[in-house]
Short mmCIF file of N, CA and C in Angstrom, two decimals:
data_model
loop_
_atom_site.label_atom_id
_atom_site.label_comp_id
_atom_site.label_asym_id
_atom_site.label_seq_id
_atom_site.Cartn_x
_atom_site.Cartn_y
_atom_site.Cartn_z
N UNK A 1 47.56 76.75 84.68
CA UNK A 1 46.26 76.69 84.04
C UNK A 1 45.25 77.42 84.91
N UNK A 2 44.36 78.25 84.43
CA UNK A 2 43.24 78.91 84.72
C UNK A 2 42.30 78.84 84.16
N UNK A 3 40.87 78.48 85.06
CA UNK A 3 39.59 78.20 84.44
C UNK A 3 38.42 79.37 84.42
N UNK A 4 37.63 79.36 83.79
CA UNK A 4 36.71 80.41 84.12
C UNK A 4 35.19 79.73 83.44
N UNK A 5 34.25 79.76 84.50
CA UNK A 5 33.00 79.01 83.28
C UNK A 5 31.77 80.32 84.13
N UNK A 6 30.57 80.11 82.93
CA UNK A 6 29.58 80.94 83.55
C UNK A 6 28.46 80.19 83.22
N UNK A 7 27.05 80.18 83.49
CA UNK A 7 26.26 79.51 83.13
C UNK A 7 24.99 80.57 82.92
N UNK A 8 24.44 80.48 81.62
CA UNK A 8 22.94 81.18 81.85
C UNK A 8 21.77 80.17 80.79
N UNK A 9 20.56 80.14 81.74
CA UNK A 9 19.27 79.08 81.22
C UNK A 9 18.28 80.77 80.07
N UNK A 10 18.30 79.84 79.34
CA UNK A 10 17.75 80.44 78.23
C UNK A 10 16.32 80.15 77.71
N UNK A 11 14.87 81.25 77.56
CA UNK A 11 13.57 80.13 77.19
C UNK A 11 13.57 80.17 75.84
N UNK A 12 14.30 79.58 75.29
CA UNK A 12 14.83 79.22 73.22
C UNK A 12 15.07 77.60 73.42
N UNK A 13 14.76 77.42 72.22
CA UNK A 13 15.27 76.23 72.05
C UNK A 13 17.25 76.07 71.53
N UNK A 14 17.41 75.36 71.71
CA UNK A 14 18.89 74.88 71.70
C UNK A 14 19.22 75.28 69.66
N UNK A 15 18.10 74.77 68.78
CA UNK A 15 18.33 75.43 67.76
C UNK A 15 18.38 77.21 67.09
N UNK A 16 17.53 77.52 68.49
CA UNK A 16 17.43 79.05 68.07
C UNK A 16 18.63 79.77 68.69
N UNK A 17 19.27 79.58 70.07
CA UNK A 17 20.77 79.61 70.56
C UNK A 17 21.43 79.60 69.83
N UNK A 18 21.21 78.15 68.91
CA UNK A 18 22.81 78.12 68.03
C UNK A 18 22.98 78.94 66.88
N UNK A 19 21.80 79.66 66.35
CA UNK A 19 21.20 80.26 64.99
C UNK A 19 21.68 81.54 65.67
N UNK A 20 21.71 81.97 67.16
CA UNK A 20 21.40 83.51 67.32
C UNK A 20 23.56 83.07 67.71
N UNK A 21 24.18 82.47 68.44
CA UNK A 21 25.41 82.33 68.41
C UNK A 21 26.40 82.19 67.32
N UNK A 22 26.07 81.59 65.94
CA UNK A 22 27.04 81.11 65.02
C UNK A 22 26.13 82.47 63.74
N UNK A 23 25.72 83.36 64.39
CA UNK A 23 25.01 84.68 63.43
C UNK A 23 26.07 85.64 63.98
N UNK A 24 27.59 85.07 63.02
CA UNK A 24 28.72 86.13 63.23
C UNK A 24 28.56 87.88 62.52
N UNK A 25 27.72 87.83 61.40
CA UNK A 25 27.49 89.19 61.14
C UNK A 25 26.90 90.36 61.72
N UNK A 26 25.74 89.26 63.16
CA UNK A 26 24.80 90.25 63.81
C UNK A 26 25.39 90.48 65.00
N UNK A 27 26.59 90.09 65.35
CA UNK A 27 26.81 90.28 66.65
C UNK A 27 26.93 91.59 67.27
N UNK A 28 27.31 92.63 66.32
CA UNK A 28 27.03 94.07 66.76
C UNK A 28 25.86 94.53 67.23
N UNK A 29 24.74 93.86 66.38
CA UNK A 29 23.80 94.07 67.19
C UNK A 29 23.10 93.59 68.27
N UNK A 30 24.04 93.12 69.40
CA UNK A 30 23.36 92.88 70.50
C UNK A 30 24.44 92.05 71.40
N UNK A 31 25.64 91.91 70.88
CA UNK A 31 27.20 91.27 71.57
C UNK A 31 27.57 92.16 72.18
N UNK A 32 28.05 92.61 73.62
CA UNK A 32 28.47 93.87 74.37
C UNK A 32 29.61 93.34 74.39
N UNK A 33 29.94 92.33 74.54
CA UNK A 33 31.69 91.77 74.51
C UNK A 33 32.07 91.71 72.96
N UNK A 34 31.80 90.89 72.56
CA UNK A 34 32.96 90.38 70.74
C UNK A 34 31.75 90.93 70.20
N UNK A 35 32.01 92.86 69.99
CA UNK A 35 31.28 93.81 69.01
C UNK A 35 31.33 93.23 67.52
N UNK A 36 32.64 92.66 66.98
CA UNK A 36 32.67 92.29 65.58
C UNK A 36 33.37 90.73 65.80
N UNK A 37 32.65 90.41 64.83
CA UNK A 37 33.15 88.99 64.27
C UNK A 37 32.73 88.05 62.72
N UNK A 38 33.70 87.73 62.45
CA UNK A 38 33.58 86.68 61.27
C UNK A 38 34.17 85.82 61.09
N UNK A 39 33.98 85.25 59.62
CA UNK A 39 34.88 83.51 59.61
C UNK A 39 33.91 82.87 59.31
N UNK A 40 33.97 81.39 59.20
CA UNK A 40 33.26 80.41 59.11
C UNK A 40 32.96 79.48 60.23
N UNK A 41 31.71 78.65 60.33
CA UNK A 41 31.96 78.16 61.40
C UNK A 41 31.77 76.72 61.69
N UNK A 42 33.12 76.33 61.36
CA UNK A 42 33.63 75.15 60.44
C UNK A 42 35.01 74.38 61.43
N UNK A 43 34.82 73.41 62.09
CA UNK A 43 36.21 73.07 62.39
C UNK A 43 37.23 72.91 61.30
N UNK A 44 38.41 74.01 62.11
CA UNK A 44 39.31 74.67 61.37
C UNK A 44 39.14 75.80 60.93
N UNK A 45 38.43 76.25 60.66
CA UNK A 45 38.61 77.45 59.87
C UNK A 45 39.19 78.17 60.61
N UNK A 46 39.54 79.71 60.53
CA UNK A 46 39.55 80.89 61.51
C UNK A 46 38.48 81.99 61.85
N UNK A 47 38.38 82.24 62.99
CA UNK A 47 37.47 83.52 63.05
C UNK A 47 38.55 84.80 63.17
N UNK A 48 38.09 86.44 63.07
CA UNK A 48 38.39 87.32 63.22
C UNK A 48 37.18 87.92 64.53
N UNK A 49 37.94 87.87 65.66
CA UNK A 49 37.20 88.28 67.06
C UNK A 49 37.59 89.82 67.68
N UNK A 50 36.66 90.88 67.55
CA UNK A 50 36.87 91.74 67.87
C UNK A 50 36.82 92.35 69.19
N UNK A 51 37.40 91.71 70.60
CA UNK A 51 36.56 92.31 71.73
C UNK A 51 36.71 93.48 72.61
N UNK A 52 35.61 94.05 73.60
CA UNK A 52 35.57 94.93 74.25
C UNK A 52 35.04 95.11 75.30
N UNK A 53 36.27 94.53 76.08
CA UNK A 53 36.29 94.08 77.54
C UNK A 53 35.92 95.32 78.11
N UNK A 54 35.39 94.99 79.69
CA UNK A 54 34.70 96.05 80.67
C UNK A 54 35.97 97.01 81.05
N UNK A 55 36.72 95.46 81.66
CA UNK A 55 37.72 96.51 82.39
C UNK A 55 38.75 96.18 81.44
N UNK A 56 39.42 96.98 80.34
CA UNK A 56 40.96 96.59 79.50
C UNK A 56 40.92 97.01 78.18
N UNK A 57 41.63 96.94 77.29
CA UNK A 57 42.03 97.38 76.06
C UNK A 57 41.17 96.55 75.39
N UNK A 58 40.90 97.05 73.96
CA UNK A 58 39.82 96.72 72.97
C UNK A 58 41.00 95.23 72.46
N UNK A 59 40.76 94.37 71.91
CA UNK A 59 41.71 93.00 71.57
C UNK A 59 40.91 92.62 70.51
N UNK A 60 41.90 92.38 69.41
CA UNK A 60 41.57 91.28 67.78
C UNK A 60 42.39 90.05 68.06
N UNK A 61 41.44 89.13 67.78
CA UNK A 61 41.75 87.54 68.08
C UNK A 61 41.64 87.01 66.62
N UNK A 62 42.10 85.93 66.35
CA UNK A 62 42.06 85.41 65.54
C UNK A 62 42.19 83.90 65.75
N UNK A 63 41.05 83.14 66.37
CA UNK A 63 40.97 82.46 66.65
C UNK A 63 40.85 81.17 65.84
N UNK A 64 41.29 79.59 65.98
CA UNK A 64 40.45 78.60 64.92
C UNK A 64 39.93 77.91 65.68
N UNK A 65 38.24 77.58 64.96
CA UNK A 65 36.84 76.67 65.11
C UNK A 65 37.93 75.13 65.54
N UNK A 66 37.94 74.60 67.04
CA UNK A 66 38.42 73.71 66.92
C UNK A 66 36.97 72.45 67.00
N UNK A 67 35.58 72.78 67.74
CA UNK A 67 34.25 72.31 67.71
C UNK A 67 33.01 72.75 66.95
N UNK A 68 32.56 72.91 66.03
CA UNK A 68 31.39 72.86 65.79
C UNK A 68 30.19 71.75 65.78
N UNK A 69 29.45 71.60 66.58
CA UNK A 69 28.48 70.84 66.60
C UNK A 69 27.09 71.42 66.55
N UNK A 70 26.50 71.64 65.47
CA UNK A 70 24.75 72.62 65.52
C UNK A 70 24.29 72.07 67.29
N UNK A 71 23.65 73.22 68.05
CA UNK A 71 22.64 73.42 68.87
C UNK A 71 23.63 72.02 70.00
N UNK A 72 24.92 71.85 70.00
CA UNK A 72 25.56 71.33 71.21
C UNK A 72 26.59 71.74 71.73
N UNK A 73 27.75 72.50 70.33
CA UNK A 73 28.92 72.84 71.01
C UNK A 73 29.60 73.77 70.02
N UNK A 74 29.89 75.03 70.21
CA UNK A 74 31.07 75.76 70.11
C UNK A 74 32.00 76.01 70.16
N UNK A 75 33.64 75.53 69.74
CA UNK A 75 34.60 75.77 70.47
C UNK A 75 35.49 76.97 69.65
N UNK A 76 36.74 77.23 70.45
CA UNK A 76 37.83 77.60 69.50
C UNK A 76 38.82 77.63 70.54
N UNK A 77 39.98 77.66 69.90
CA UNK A 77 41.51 78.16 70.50
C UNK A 77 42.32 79.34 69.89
N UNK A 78 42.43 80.12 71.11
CA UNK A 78 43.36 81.12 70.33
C UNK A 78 44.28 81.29 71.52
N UNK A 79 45.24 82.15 70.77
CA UNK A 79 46.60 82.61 71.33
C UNK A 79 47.45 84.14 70.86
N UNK A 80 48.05 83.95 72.12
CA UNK A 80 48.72 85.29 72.02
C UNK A 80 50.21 85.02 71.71
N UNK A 81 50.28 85.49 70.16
CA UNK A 81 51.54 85.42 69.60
C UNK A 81 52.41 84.25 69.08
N UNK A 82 52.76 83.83 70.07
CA UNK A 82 52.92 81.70 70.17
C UNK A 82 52.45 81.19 70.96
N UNK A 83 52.04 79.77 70.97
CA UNK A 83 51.87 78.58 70.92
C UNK A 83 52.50 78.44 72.65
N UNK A 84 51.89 78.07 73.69
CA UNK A 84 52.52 78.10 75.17
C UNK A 84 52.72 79.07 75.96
N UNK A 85 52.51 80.50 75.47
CA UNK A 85 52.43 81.76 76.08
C UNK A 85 51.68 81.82 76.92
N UNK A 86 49.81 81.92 76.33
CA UNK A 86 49.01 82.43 76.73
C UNK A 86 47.71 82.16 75.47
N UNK A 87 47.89 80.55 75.73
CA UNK A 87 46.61 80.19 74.86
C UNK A 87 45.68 79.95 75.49
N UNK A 88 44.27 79.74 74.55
CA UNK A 88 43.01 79.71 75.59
C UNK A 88 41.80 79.12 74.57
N UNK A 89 41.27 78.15 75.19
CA UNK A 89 40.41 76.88 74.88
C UNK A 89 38.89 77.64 75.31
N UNK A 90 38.17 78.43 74.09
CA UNK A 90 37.03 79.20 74.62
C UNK A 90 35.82 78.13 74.08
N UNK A 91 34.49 77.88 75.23
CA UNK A 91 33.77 76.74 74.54
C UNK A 91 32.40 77.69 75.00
N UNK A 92 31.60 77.25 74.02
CA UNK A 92 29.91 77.32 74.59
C UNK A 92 29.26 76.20 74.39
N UNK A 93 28.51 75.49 75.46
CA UNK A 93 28.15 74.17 75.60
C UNK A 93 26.48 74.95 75.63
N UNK A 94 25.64 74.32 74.78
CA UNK A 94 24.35 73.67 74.70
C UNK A 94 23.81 72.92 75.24
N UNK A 95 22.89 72.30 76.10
CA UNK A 95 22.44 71.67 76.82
C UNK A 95 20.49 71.68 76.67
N UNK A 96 19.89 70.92 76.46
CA UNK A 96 18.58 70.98 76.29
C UNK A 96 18.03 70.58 77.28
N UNK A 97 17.27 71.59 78.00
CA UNK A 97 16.58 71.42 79.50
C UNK A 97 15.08 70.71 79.37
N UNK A 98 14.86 69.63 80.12
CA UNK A 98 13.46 69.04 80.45
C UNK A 98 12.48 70.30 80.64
N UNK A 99 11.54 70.51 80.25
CA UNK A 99 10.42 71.21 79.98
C UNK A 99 10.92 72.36 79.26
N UNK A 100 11.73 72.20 78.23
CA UNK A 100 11.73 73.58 76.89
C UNK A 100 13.42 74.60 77.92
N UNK A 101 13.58 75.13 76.67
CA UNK A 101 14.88 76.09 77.51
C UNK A 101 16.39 75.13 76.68
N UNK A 102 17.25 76.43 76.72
CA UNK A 102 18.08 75.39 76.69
C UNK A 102 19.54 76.76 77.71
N UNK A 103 20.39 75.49 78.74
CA UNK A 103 21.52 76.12 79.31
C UNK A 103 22.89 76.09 78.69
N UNK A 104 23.29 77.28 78.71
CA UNK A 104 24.07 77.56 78.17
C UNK A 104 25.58 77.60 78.94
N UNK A 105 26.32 77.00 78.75
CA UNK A 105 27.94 77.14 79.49
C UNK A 105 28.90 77.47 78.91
N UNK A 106 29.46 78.65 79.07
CA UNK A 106 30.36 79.87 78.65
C UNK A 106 31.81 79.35 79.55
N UNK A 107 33.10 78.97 78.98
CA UNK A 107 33.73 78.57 79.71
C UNK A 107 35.37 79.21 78.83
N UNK A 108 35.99 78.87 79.47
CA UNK A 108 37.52 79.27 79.24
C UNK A 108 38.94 78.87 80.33
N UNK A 109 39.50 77.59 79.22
CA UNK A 109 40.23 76.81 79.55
C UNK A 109 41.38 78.32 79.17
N UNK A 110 42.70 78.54 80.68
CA UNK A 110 43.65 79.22 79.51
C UNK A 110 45.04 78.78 80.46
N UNK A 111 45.99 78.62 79.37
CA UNK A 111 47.16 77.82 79.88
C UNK A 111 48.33 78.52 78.87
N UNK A 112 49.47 78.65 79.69
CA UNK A 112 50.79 79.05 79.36
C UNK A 112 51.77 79.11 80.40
N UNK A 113 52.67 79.84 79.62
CA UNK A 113 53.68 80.52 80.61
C UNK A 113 53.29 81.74 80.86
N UNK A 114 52.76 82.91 80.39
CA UNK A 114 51.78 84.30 80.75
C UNK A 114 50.62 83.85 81.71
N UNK A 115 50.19 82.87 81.61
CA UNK A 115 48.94 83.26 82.70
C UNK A 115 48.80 83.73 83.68
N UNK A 116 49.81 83.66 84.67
CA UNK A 116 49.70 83.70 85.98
C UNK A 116 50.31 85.46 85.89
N UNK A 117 50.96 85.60 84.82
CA UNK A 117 50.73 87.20 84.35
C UNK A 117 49.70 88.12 84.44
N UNK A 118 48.45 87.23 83.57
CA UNK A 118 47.30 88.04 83.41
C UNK A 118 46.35 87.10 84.11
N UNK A 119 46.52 86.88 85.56
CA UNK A 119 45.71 86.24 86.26
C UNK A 119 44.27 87.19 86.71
N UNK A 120 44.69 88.27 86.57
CA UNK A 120 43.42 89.59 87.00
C UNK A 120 42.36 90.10 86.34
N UNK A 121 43.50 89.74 84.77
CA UNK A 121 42.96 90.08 83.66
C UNK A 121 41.77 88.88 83.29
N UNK A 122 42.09 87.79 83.26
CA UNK A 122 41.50 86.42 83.44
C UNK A 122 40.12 86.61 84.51
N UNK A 123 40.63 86.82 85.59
CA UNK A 123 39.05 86.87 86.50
C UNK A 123 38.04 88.13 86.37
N UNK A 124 38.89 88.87 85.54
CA UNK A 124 37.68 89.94 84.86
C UNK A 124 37.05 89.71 84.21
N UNK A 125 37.25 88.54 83.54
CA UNK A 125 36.94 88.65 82.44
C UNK A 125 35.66 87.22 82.38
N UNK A 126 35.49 87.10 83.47
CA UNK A 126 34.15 86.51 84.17
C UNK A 126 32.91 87.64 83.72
N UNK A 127 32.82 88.69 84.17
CA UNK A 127 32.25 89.97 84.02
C UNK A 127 31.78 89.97 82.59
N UNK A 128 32.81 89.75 81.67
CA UNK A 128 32.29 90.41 80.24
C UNK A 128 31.17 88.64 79.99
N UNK A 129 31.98 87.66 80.41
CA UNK A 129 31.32 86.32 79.97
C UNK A 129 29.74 86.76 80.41
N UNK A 130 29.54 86.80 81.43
CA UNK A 130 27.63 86.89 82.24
C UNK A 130 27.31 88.30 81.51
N UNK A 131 28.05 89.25 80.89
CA UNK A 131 27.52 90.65 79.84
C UNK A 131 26.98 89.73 78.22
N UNK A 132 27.94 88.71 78.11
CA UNK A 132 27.61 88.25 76.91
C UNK A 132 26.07 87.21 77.37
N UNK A 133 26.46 87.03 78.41
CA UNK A 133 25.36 85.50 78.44
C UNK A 133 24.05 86.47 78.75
N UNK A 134 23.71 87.29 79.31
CA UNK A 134 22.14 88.11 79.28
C UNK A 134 22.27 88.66 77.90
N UNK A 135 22.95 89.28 77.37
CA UNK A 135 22.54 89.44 76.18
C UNK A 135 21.75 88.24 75.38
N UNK A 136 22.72 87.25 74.80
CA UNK A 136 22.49 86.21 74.17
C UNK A 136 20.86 85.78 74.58
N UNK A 137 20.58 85.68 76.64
CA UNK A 137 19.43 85.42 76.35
C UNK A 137 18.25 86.41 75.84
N UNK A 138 18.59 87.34 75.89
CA UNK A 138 17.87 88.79 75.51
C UNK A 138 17.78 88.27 73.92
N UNK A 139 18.64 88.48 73.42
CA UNK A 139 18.26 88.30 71.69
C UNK A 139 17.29 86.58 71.04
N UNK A 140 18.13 85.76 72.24
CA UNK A 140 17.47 84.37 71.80
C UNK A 140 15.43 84.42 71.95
N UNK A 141 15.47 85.04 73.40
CA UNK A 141 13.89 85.01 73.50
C UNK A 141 13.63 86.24 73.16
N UNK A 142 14.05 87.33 72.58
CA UNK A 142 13.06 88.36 71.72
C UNK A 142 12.42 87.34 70.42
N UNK A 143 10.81 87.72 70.52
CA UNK A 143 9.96 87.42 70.18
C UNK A 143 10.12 87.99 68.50
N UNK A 144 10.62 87.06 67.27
CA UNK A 144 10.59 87.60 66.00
C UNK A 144 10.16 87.83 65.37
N UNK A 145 9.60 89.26 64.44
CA UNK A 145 8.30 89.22 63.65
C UNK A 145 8.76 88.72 61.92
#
């Protein structure tokens, strides 16, 4: 098992986070990691995750919503191929900060028999998480007309 978490404080409220995160159609405009995405965002459903890592090959995920909670929690699980390979427990935690803001925790549970494969690949991929998390706060506090 390999962990990876990142943290970035955001000046949005926890409802405008979750409005600018679960806005799977806009993510091109302003996602530098998962350029495309869709689905519902529904425990269970599936998403279609398009990403484009710093350092590595472009990757389609097809992940399923295992958390949705408005403005607290994000989850999903996906995998590579089967089930014990090289699956991975991706979450964004919400958090509402005392005096306005809300922090955001970008994390990734990933467990198999591959991991320790793509153990490099894994700590790179810290990098794209803190590319996604300034964005996110970039789009959350742009000011909307």
């Amino acid at each position: 098992m390999r962990q990876i978490a990142t943290m970035v404080d955001i000046a949005a409220t926890p409802a405008r986070v979750w409005e600018v995160l679960t806005d799977l159609p806009r993510y091109p405009d302003w996602n530098p990691f998962i350029r495309e995405a869709s689905g519902e965002i529904a425990p269970g459903a599936r998403l279609r995750l398009r990403m484009f890592p710093v350092h590595g090959r472009t990757v389609t995920f097809r992940p399923r919503i295992r958390t949705a909670v408005p403005q607290r929690e994000l989850s999903w699980t996906g995998r590579l191929v089967l089930p014990g390979l090289f699956d991975g427990l991706h979450r964004f935690v919400l958090t509402d900060l005392d005096g306005g803001g809300t922090r955001v925790v970008q994390d990734e549970k990933f467990t198999g028999l591959l991991v320790p494969a793509f153990a490099g690949t894994v700590a790179r991929t810290t990098e794209d998480f803190d590319a996604l998390n300034r964005a996110l706060r970039k789009r959350c506090e742009r000011v909307r007309v």
